[in-house]
Short mmCIF file of C-alpha atoms in Angstrom, two decimals:
data_model
loop_
_atom_site.label_atom_id
_atom_site.label_comp_id
_atom_site.label_asym_id
_atom_site.label_seq_id
_atom_site.Cartn_x
_atom_site.Cartn_y
_atom_site.Cartn_z
CA MET A 1 -4.35 -24.59 57.20
CA SER A 2 -5.34 -26.46 54.03
CA THR A 3 -2.92 -27.16 51.22
CA ARG A 4 -3.62 -27.60 47.55
CA THR A 5 -2.12 -30.53 45.74
CA GLY A 6 -1.45 -31.01 42.08
CA PRO A 7 -3.57 -33.15 39.77
CA PRO A 8 -3.33 -36.96 40.03
CA ALA A 9 -0.86 -38.67 37.73
CA ARG A 10 -3.45 -39.94 35.25
CA GLU A 11 -4.79 -36.40 34.77
CA ARG A 12 -1.30 -34.96 34.32
CA TRP A 13 -0.48 -37.56 31.69
CA ALA A 14 -3.82 -37.03 29.97
CA ALA A 15 -3.08 -33.29 29.78
CA ARG A 16 0.40 -34.00 28.41
CA ALA A 17 -1.00 -36.43 25.83
CA SER A 18 -3.57 -33.85 24.74
CA LEU A 19 -0.98 -31.13 24.27
CA THR A 20 1.39 -33.48 22.45
CA ALA A 21 -1.31 -34.73 20.08
CA ALA A 22 -2.47 -31.17 19.35
CA ALA A 23 1.09 -30.03 18.64
CA LEU A 24 1.65 -32.98 16.28
CA ALA A 25 -1.66 -32.34 14.51
CA VAL A 26 -0.44 -28.85 13.63
CA ALA A 27 3.23 -29.69 13.11
CA LEU A 28 2.82 -32.67 10.77
CA PRO A 29 1.16 -30.79 7.88
CA LEU A 30 3.68 -27.98 8.25
CA ALA A 31 6.66 -30.33 8.39
CA PHE A 32 5.41 -32.42 5.47
CA GLY A 33 4.35 -29.50 3.31
CA GLY A 34 6.93 -26.93 4.38
CA VAL A 35 6.17 -23.36 3.43
CA ARG A 36 3.68 -24.59 0.88
CA GLY A 37 1.80 -26.52 3.55
CA PHE A 38 1.69 -23.47 5.80
CA LEU A 39 0.34 -21.31 2.97
CA LEU A 40 -2.22 -23.97 2.10
CA LEU A 41 -3.51 -24.01 5.66
CA LEU A 42 -3.81 -20.22 5.63
CA ALA A 43 -5.66 -20.43 2.32
CA ALA A 44 -7.97 -23.08 3.77
CA PHE A 45 -8.91 -20.83 6.69
CA ALA A 46 -9.46 -17.92 4.31
CA ALA A 47 -11.66 -20.08 2.07
CA MET A 48 -13.82 -21.11 5.03
CA ALA A 49 -14.24 -17.45 6.00
CA VAL A 50 -15.28 -16.62 2.44
CA ALA A 51 -17.74 -19.54 2.51
CA ALA A 52 -19.33 -18.11 5.68
CA ALA A 53 -19.60 -14.70 4.02
CA ALA A 54 -21.11 -16.33 0.91
CA LEU A 55 -23.71 -18.02 3.10
CA TRP A 56 -24.68 -14.59 4.43
CA TRP A 57 -25.09 -13.30 0.87
CA ALA A 58 -27.18 -16.35 0.01
CA LEU A 59 -29.53 -15.63 2.91
CA THR A 60 -29.82 -11.89 2.34
CA ARG A 61 -29.99 -11.66 -1.46
CA ARG A 62 -32.30 -12.87 -4.19
CA GLY A 63 -31.91 -13.87 -7.81
CA PRO A 64 -28.55 -14.79 -9.40
CA VAL A 65 -26.52 -13.38 -6.49
CA ARG A 66 -28.22 -15.79 -4.09
CA TRP A 67 -27.51 -18.83 -6.23
CA ILE A 68 -23.91 -17.85 -6.94
CA ALA A 69 -23.28 -17.20 -3.25
CA GLY A 70 -24.96 -20.47 -2.29
CA LEU A 71 -22.78 -22.31 -4.78
CA LEU A 72 -19.66 -20.71 -3.27
CA ALA A 73 -20.78 -21.66 0.25
CA VAL A 74 -20.92 -25.31 -0.84
CA VAL A 75 -18.03 -25.51 -3.31
CA LEU A 76 -15.34 -23.73 -1.27
CA PRO A 77 -15.32 -26.18 1.69
CA LEU A 78 -15.28 -29.10 -0.75
CA ALA A 79 -12.42 -27.51 -2.68
CA VAL A 80 -10.45 -27.07 0.54
CA VAL A 81 -10.80 -30.77 1.34
CA VAL A 82 -9.81 -31.82 -2.19
CA VAL A 83 -6.75 -29.53 -2.37
CA LEU A 84 -5.49 -30.56 1.03
CA ALA A 85 -6.04 -34.22 0.19
CA ILE A 86 -3.99 -33.90 -3.02
CA THR A 87 -1.14 -31.88 -1.54
CA LEU A 88 -0.83 -33.13 2.05
CA LEU A 89 -1.90 -36.73 1.41
CA TRP A 90 -1.57 -38.94 4.50
CA THR A 91 -1.25 -36.00 6.90
CA LEU A 92 -4.82 -35.02 6.03
CA LEU A 93 -5.92 -38.32 7.55
CA LEU A 94 -3.47 -38.41 10.41
CA SER A 95 -3.98 -34.84 11.64
CA PRO A 96 -7.72 -35.25 12.33
CA VAL A 97 -6.97 -38.46 14.21
CA LEU A 98 -4.45 -36.61 16.34
CA TRP A 99 -7.02 -33.84 16.95
CA VAL A 100 -9.53 -36.44 18.14
CA VAL A 101 -6.92 -37.82 20.55
CA ALA A 102 -6.08 -34.31 21.75
CA VAL A 103 -9.74 -33.46 22.40
CA TRP A 104 -10.50 -36.77 24.11
CA CYS A 105 -7.45 -36.65 26.39
CA GLY A 106 -7.96 -32.97 27.18
CA ARG A 107 -11.58 -33.44 28.13
CA TYR A 108 -10.72 -36.49 30.21
CA ALA A 109 -8.15 -34.49 32.16
CA LEU A 110 -10.48 -31.55 32.72
CA ARG A 111 -13.52 -33.72 33.48
CA SER A 112 -11.59 -35.80 36.01
CA ALA A 113 -10.26 -32.66 37.64
CA HIS A 114 -13.71 -31.16 38.10
CA GLY A 115 -15.59 -34.37 38.84
CA ARG A 116 -19.03 -35.12 37.51
CA ALA A 117 -21.64 -32.39 37.27
CA ARG A 118 -24.46 -32.51 39.78
CA SER A 119 -27.52 -34.14 38.26
CA MET A 120 -31.11 -33.12 38.94
CA ARG A 121 -32.36 -34.52 42.22
CA GLU A 122 -34.87 -37.36 42.04
CA ARG A 123 -37.67 -37.72 44.58
CA ARG A 124 -39.52 -40.95 45.29
CA THR A 125 -43.28 -40.41 45.39
CA PRO A 126 -46.23 -42.83 45.30
CA PRO A 127 -47.82 -43.57 41.91
CA PRO A 128 -50.81 -41.43 40.94
CA ARG A 129 -54.28 -42.89 41.54
CA ARG A 130 -56.23 -40.88 38.97
CA PRO A 131 -53.84 -39.84 36.18
CA PHE A 132 -55.13 -37.89 33.19
CA VAL A 133 -53.28 -37.95 29.87
CA LEU A 134 -54.07 -35.75 26.89
CA MET A 135 -52.94 -37.16 23.53
CA ASN A 136 -52.63 -35.53 20.12
CA PRO A 137 -53.05 -38.25 17.47
CA ARG A 138 -51.35 -36.09 14.81
CA SER A 139 -48.15 -35.37 16.73
CA GLY A 140 -44.97 -36.89 15.41
CA GLY A 141 -46.67 -38.27 12.33
CA GLY A 142 -49.09 -40.43 14.31
CA LYS A 143 -46.91 -41.77 17.14
CA VAL A 144 -49.92 -42.13 19.45
CA GLU A 145 -51.39 -44.89 17.30
CA ARG A 146 -48.09 -46.34 16.09
CA PHE A 147 -46.81 -46.99 19.62
CA GLY A 148 -50.15 -47.98 21.14
CA LEU A 149 -50.03 -45.16 23.68
CA VAL A 150 -53.76 -45.08 24.43
CA GLU A 151 -53.93 -48.79 25.23
CA LYS A 152 -50.85 -48.76 27.47
CA ALA A 153 -51.93 -45.63 29.36
CA GLU A 154 -55.36 -47.10 30.04
CA ARG A 155 -53.83 -50.39 31.21
CA LEU A 156 -51.84 -48.35 33.74
CA GLY A 157 -55.03 -46.71 35.05
CA ALA A 158 -54.95 -43.38 33.21
CA ARG A 159 -57.94 -41.60 31.76
CA VAL A 160 -57.04 -40.67 28.19
CA VAL A 161 -58.56 -37.88 26.11
CA LEU A 162 -57.71 -37.69 22.41
CA LEU A 163 -57.66 -34.28 20.78
CA ASP A 164 -59.94 -33.96 17.76
CA PRO A 165 -57.82 -33.21 14.66
CA GLU A 166 -60.81 -31.65 12.91
CA ARG A 167 -61.51 -28.85 15.38
CA HIS A 168 -59.68 -26.54 17.74
CA GLN A 169 -59.85 -27.46 21.41
CA ASP A 170 -58.76 -25.42 24.42
CA VAL A 171 -56.01 -27.57 25.92
CA THR A 172 -55.81 -25.44 29.05
CA GLU A 173 -59.53 -25.79 29.66
CA LEU A 174 -59.38 -29.57 29.21
CA ALA A 175 -56.60 -29.77 31.80
CA ARG A 176 -58.47 -27.56 34.27
CA ARG A 177 -61.58 -29.68 33.85
CA ALA A 178 -59.55 -32.82 34.57
CA VAL A 179 -58.25 -31.24 37.80
CA ALA A 180 -61.79 -30.37 38.81
CA ASP A 181 -62.78 -34.01 38.19
CA GLY A 182 -60.11 -35.20 40.64
CA ALA A 183 -57.04 -35.91 38.48
CA ASP A 184 -53.88 -36.19 40.57
CA LEU A 185 -51.48 -36.15 37.56
CA LEU A 186 -51.62 -34.35 34.21
CA GLY A 187 -49.82 -35.77 31.21
CA VAL A 188 -49.38 -34.92 27.52
CA ALA A 189 -48.45 -37.00 24.51
CA GLY A 190 -47.85 -34.28 21.96
CA GLY A 191 -45.66 -31.39 20.93
CA ASP A 192 -43.78 -29.01 23.22
CA GLY A 193 -46.36 -26.23 22.76
CA THR A 194 -49.18 -28.45 24.06
CA GLN A 195 -46.96 -29.70 26.87
CA ALA A 196 -46.25 -26.15 28.03
CA LEU A 197 -49.94 -25.29 28.32
CA VAL A 198 -50.77 -28.36 30.40
CA ALA A 199 -47.56 -27.99 32.42
CA ALA A 200 -48.69 -24.51 33.50
CA VAL A 201 -51.97 -25.94 34.82
CA ALA A 202 -50.10 -28.70 36.66
CA ALA A 203 -47.73 -26.16 38.21
CA GLU A 204 -50.64 -23.92 39.22
CA HIS A 205 -52.30 -26.76 41.13
CA GLY A 206 -49.10 -28.39 42.43
CA LEU A 207 -49.75 -31.63 40.52
CA PRO A 208 -47.13 -33.87 38.93
CA PHE A 209 -46.74 -33.60 35.17
CA LEU A 210 -46.02 -36.46 32.75
CA VAL A 211 -44.19 -35.95 29.44
CA VAL A 212 -44.69 -38.52 26.67
CA SER A 213 -42.27 -38.02 23.76
CA ALA A 214 -44.88 -38.25 21.00
CA GLY A 215 -43.97 -34.97 19.27
CA THR A 216 -41.69 -34.39 16.30
CA ARG A 217 -38.56 -33.08 18.01
CA ASN A 218 -39.32 -33.62 21.71
CA HIS A 219 -36.71 -31.15 23.01
CA PHE A 220 -38.21 -31.03 26.50
CA ALA A 221 -38.30 -34.84 26.70
CA MET A 222 -34.68 -34.99 25.51
CA ASP A 223 -33.48 -32.64 28.24
CA LEU A 224 -35.41 -34.65 30.84
CA GLY A 225 -33.45 -37.72 29.77
CA LEU A 226 -36.50 -39.55 28.38
CA ASP A 227 -36.51 -42.11 25.60
CA ARG A 228 -37.43 -40.22 22.41
CA ASP A 229 -37.37 -43.36 20.26
CA ASP A 230 -39.96 -45.20 22.35
CA PRO A 231 -42.71 -42.88 23.63
CA ALA A 232 -44.46 -45.81 25.29
CA ALA A 233 -41.52 -46.13 27.71
CA CYS A 234 -42.38 -42.69 29.12
CA LEU A 235 -45.68 -44.13 30.42
CA ASP A 236 -43.72 -46.42 32.77
CA ALA A 237 -43.55 -43.41 35.07
CA LEU A 238 -47.20 -44.06 35.99
CA SER A 239 -46.23 -47.26 37.80
CA ASP A 240 -42.49 -46.95 38.48
CA GLY A 241 -41.49 -43.31 38.50
CA VAL A 242 -39.63 -40.57 40.31
CA GLU A 243 -40.17 -36.82 40.36
CA LEU A 244 -37.90 -34.02 39.18
CA ARG A 245 -38.43 -30.40 40.18
CA VAL A 246 -37.83 -28.29 37.08
CA ASP A 247 -38.25 -24.65 36.12
CA LEU A 248 -40.98 -23.18 33.96
CA GLY A 249 -40.50 -20.16 31.70
CA PHE A 250 -43.04 -17.46 30.83
CA ALA A 251 -43.17 -14.93 28.00
CA GLY A 252 -45.66 -12.47 29.36
CA GLU A 253 -48.32 -14.81 30.71
CA HIS A 254 -47.63 -17.59 28.20
CA PRO A 255 -45.70 -20.59 29.57
CA PHE A 256 -42.85 -22.31 27.76
CA VAL A 257 -40.88 -25.43 28.59
CA ASN A 258 -38.21 -24.81 25.92
CA ASN A 259 -37.88 -21.27 24.59
CA ALA A 260 -39.42 -18.07 23.31
CA SER A 261 -37.94 -16.64 20.13
CA PHE A 262 -37.99 -13.07 18.85
CA GLY A 263 -36.91 -11.60 15.53
CA ALA A 264 -36.28 -13.51 12.32
CA TYR A 265 -37.44 -16.98 13.36
CA ALA A 266 -40.49 -15.66 15.18
CA ALA A 267 -41.52 -13.76 12.04
CA VAL A 268 -41.02 -16.81 9.83
CA VAL A 269 -43.26 -19.10 11.92
CA GLN A 270 -46.06 -16.51 11.72
CA ASP A 271 -46.35 -17.01 7.96
CA PRO A 272 -49.22 -19.38 7.05
CA ALA A 273 -47.05 -21.01 4.36
CA TYR A 274 -44.38 -22.08 6.89
CA ARG A 275 -46.13 -25.29 7.96
CA ASP A 276 -46.31 -26.66 4.42
CA ASP A 277 -43.09 -25.23 2.95
CA LYS A 278 -40.53 -24.45 5.64
CA ILE A 279 -37.44 -24.05 3.43
CA GLY A 280 -39.22 -22.00 0.76
CA THR A 281 -40.79 -19.70 3.35
CA ILE A 282 -37.47 -19.14 5.10
CA LEU A 283 -35.66 -18.29 1.84
CA GLU A 284 -38.47 -15.93 0.86
CA LEU A 285 -38.60 -13.97 4.11
CA LEU A 286 -35.01 -13.93 5.39
CA PRO A 287 -33.56 -11.25 3.04
CA GLU A 288 -35.85 -8.51 4.42
CA LEU A 289 -35.68 -9.81 8.00
CA LEU A 290 -31.89 -10.08 8.19
CA THR A 291 -31.32 -6.68 6.56
CA ARG A 292 -34.05 -5.10 8.76
CA GLU A 293 -36.13 -3.99 5.80
CA ARG A 294 -39.02 -5.78 7.46
CA GLY A 295 -39.98 -6.27 11.08
CA PRO A 296 -39.37 -4.24 14.23
CA VAL A 297 -35.97 -3.27 15.61
CA LEU A 298 -35.45 -5.27 18.81
CA THR A 299 -33.76 -4.36 22.07
CA ALA A 300 -33.22 -6.94 24.79
CA HIS A 301 -32.27 -6.22 28.41
CA ALA A 302 -30.82 -9.07 30.47
CA ALA A 303 -28.51 -9.25 33.51
CA GLY A 304 -27.38 -5.64 33.17
CA THR A 305 -26.56 -6.06 29.47
CA THR A 306 -28.42 -4.46 26.57
CA LEU A 307 -28.51 -6.14 23.17
CA ARG A 308 -29.27 -3.48 20.57
CA ALA A 309 -30.87 -4.28 17.21
CA PRO A 310 -30.19 -8.02 17.09
CA GLN A 311 -31.77 -9.92 14.21
CA ALA A 312 -32.81 -12.72 16.57
CA VAL A 313 -33.10 -13.31 20.30
CA LEU A 314 -33.76 -16.71 21.86
CA VAL A 315 -34.82 -16.86 25.52
CA SER A 316 -34.71 -20.41 26.88
CA ASN A 317 -35.95 -22.11 30.02
CA ASN A 318 -32.42 -22.76 31.38
CA PRO A 319 -29.39 -22.09 29.15
CA TYR A 320 -28.44 -24.17 26.15
CA ARG A 321 -24.96 -25.66 25.91
CA THR A 322 -22.57 -23.54 23.89
CA ASN A 323 -19.17 -25.14 24.63
CA ASP A 324 -19.88 -28.59 23.21
CA PRO A 325 -20.64 -28.86 19.45
CA ALA A 326 -22.07 -32.35 19.97
CA GLY A 327 -24.47 -30.99 22.59
CA LEU A 328 -25.83 -27.93 20.79
CA GLY A 329 -29.57 -27.65 21.26
CA ARG A 330 -29.39 -29.41 24.63
CA ARG A 331 -29.65 -28.04 28.15
CA GLU A 332 -27.39 -29.40 30.86
CA ARG A 333 -30.14 -29.13 33.46
CA LEU A 334 -33.61 -27.72 33.92
CA ASP A 335 -33.41 -26.56 37.53
CA SER A 336 -30.82 -23.76 37.54
CA GLY A 337 -33.45 -21.04 38.08
CA LEU A 338 -32.03 -19.08 35.14
CA LEU A 339 -33.08 -18.18 31.63
CA GLY A 340 -30.61 -18.60 28.80
CA VAL A 341 -30.28 -15.75 26.29
CA LEU A 342 -28.80 -16.07 22.80
CA GLY A 343 -28.64 -12.95 20.65
CA VAL A 344 -27.44 -12.79 17.03
CA LYS A 345 -26.44 -9.54 15.34
CA VAL A 346 -24.76 -9.73 11.93
CA ASP A 347 -24.84 -6.73 9.58
CA SER A 348 -22.34 -7.65 6.88
CA ALA A 349 -20.60 -10.52 5.15
CA LEU A 350 -17.44 -9.69 7.13
CA GLU A 351 -19.27 -10.09 10.44
CA ALA A 352 -20.74 -13.37 9.18
CA ALA A 353 -17.21 -14.62 8.46
CA LEU A 354 -16.11 -13.57 11.96
CA LEU A 355 -18.75 -15.86 13.47
CA LEU A 356 -16.19 -18.63 12.87
CA SER A 357 -13.82 -17.02 15.37
CA PRO A 358 -13.50 -18.48 18.89
CA ALA A 359 -15.30 -15.47 20.44
CA PRO A 360 -17.61 -14.08 17.75
CA GLN A 361 -18.72 -10.50 18.30
CA GLY A 362 -22.05 -11.14 16.61
CA LEU A 363 -23.15 -13.76 19.15
CA SER A 364 -24.22 -12.86 22.68
CA VAL A 365 -24.59 -15.57 25.32
CA LEU A 366 -26.11 -14.56 28.66
CA THR A 367 -27.99 -15.97 31.63
CA ALA A 368 -30.53 -14.03 33.66
CA ARG A 369 -33.59 -14.45 35.83
CA GLU A 370 -35.54 -11.95 33.77
CA VAL A 371 -35.31 -10.74 30.18
CA VAL A 372 -37.24 -7.79 28.77
CA VAL A 373 -37.58 -7.55 24.98
CA THR A 374 -38.77 -4.24 23.52
CA ALA A 375 -39.18 -2.94 19.98
CA ASP A 376 -40.11 0.12 17.97
CA SER A 377 -43.64 -1.26 17.59
CA ARG A 378 -46.65 -1.82 19.82
CA GLU A 379 -46.70 -5.56 19.23
CA LEU A 380 -44.07 -8.27 18.79
CA GLU A 381 -44.19 -11.53 16.88
CA VAL A 382 -43.04 -14.30 19.21
CA GLY A 383 -42.51 -18.02 18.76
CA VAL A 384 -43.36 -19.69 22.08
CA ASP A 385 -42.24 -23.33 21.96
CA GLY A 386 -42.68 -23.10 18.20
CA GLU A 387 -46.21 -21.70 18.39
CA ALA A 388 -46.78 -18.36 16.62
CA MET A 389 -48.06 -15.55 18.84
CA VAL A 390 -48.30 -11.75 18.80
CA LEU A 391 -47.73 -10.12 22.19
CA PRO A 392 -47.87 -6.48 23.33
CA THR A 393 -44.54 -4.68 23.73
CA PRO A 394 -42.54 -4.94 25.94
CA VAL A 395 -42.45 -8.69 26.50
CA ARG A 396 -41.18 -9.69 29.93
CA CYS A 397 -39.72 -13.17 30.10
CA ARG A 398 -39.23 -14.74 33.50
CA VAL A 399 -38.53 -18.12 35.05
CA GLU A 400 -40.31 -19.75 37.99
CA PRO A 401 -37.69 -21.97 39.67
CA GLY A 402 -38.84 -25.46 40.60
CA ALA A 403 -42.44 -24.66 39.68
CA LEU A 404 -43.04 -27.94 37.86
CA ARG A 405 -43.13 -31.46 39.31
CA VAL A 406 -42.24 -33.74 36.40
CA ARG A 407 -42.80 -37.47 36.87
CA VAL A 408 -40.36 -39.57 34.82
CA PRO A 409 -39.62 -43.31 34.64
CA ARG A 410 -37.10 -44.47 37.19
CA LYS A 411 -35.29 -46.32 34.39
CA ARG A 412 -34.62 -44.01 31.45
CA PRO A 413 -31.69 -43.16 29.13
CA GLY A 414 -30.77 -39.99 31.04
CA VAL A 415 -29.08 -36.80 29.93
CA PRO A 416 -25.65 -37.16 28.23
CA GLU A 417 -22.78 -35.92 30.34
CA VAL A 418 -21.62 -32.39 29.60
CA GLN A 419 -18.18 -32.25 28.01
CA PRO A 420 -15.94 -29.52 29.45
CA ALA A 421 -14.67 -26.83 27.12
CA LEU A 422 -11.05 -27.29 26.12
CA ASP A 423 -8.89 -24.83 28.03
CA TRP A 424 -5.37 -25.12 26.65
CA ARG A 425 -3.85 -22.83 29.30
CA ARG A 426 -5.35 -24.97 32.04
CA LEU A 427 -4.10 -28.15 30.36
CA MET A 428 -0.63 -26.63 30.13
CA ALA A 429 -0.74 -25.80 33.83
CA MET A 430 -1.82 -29.35 34.67
CA ALA A 431 0.88 -30.85 32.46
CA LEU A 432 3.57 -28.70 34.10
CA LEU A 433 2.31 -29.42 37.63
CA VAL A 434 1.37 -25.78 38.24
CA SER A 435 -1.32 -26.78 40.72
CA ARG A 436 -2.21 -23.25 41.81
CA THR A 437 -3.08 -22.32 38.24
CA ALA A 438 -4.73 -25.63 37.47
CA GLY A 439 -6.81 -25.66 40.62
CA VAL A 440 -7.63 -29.31 40.25
CA HIS A 441 -8.18 -30.53 43.79
CA ARG A 442 -11.28 -32.66 44.07
CA PRO A 443 -14.19 -31.04 45.88
CA GLY A 444 -15.37 -33.03 48.84
CA HIS A 445 -12.05 -34.87 49.39
CA GLY A 446 -9.62 -34.12 52.16
CA PRO A 447 -9.29 -31.22 54.58
CA GLY A 448 -8.60 -28.70 51.82
CA ARG A 449 -12.19 -28.62 50.59
CA GLU A 450 -13.27 -25.18 49.44
CA ARG A 451 -16.63 -23.68 48.75
CA ARG A 452 -17.44 -23.26 45.10
CA PRO A 453 -18.03 -19.63 44.20
CA LYS A 454 -21.57 -18.72 43.27
CA GLU A 455 -22.02 -18.75 39.52
CA PRO A 456 -22.62 -15.26 38.19
CA GLU A 457 -25.84 -14.59 36.28
CA GLU A 458 -24.05 -13.30 33.22
CA ARG A 459 -21.74 -15.87 31.66
CA SER A 460 -20.60 -14.03 28.60
CA GLY A 461 -22.03 -11.51 26.28
CA THR A 462 -21.52 -8.86 23.72
CA SER A 463 -23.88 -6.27 22.41
#
């Protein structure tokens, strides 16, 4: 019969240090400022809530109301900092330091207890003999020329085709033609939308796919652990590479490597003015979109949950991180076989202010293998990896697990480690040696090893 032991000493002391630092971070301003300090902290929280509400007014109104609300959204947080700095003085500097210590120690304790997350499995495969790489010379402000990507790819034996900036070319057809000509690897130096189209052809024919981070944001390359600052380093995979099996998402029949968006953002990217004036277009269109005076009313069905009338729905190829502010916009892995679903529904300034709460009612976070988005219209505007499309309703989003063989350099920066969410009750249990509650035995060590429960499809969600 197996027994469960408490956390090692270093983890217990890390948990105790985290709790102590957090308690001091709260207690010092109160002790220094007394009742006045307590009231100031309450006023600071209230001011931040009002600032969030003012931001909602700024996005949903026009004219003087918009500018006054926008001014409040900027001035109130600054005023909070100034007032606290004048009244609480040195505690304003010391408390954040203590919070940093509390967060670092708490995450160390929880990370050590769980061990490192399983990384995507690498497979050694021979280098391609006839690689084909499609390059967009306009992507990323001209990275193809600036980093000498054509010359390096050709030195490594690749056949390179440059897209013509002056005319539209069918990327899918170019990739299919390369396969017919005997290519044994398909690569793209360009944006995520172009990468998705070629990736679908590679997956269809079972060929490895090469990602070169020559786009503007390179989200897919980032989550593969590639070097976004040096696109030329991605080409090292042609000579010294390994393969990762990753998932591929589809919105209807359209592939995506990152996400498909519905609602406000999808409507904004449809506007022809968006490419040249992003901020102006967003400010012009958001009031009607957020108040539902324009656009269809959405309904999304995922993992047994229905999201009714959200202003925006984002369906991603594997879920985005939501428990680590430093990792927002990143995906922990690309081979979970699940879609991530983020839904936003805010109908008033009060609900906008409540988004600052630990569990905001206006934000839904789900995972599912299939998501169906419907609307009170025959067609839906969709942003597929940032590309504007109009698809017939309903739009069925699905994921094909392990459909894509991605060849990456053996030596690459890698994906930053996921930081565990701070769980103060768990830290308290660890600090007090309540091992049954803490559950911090190390998997894979000793006779008491247990099977990890299967992760449910739905992580959290509200509708």
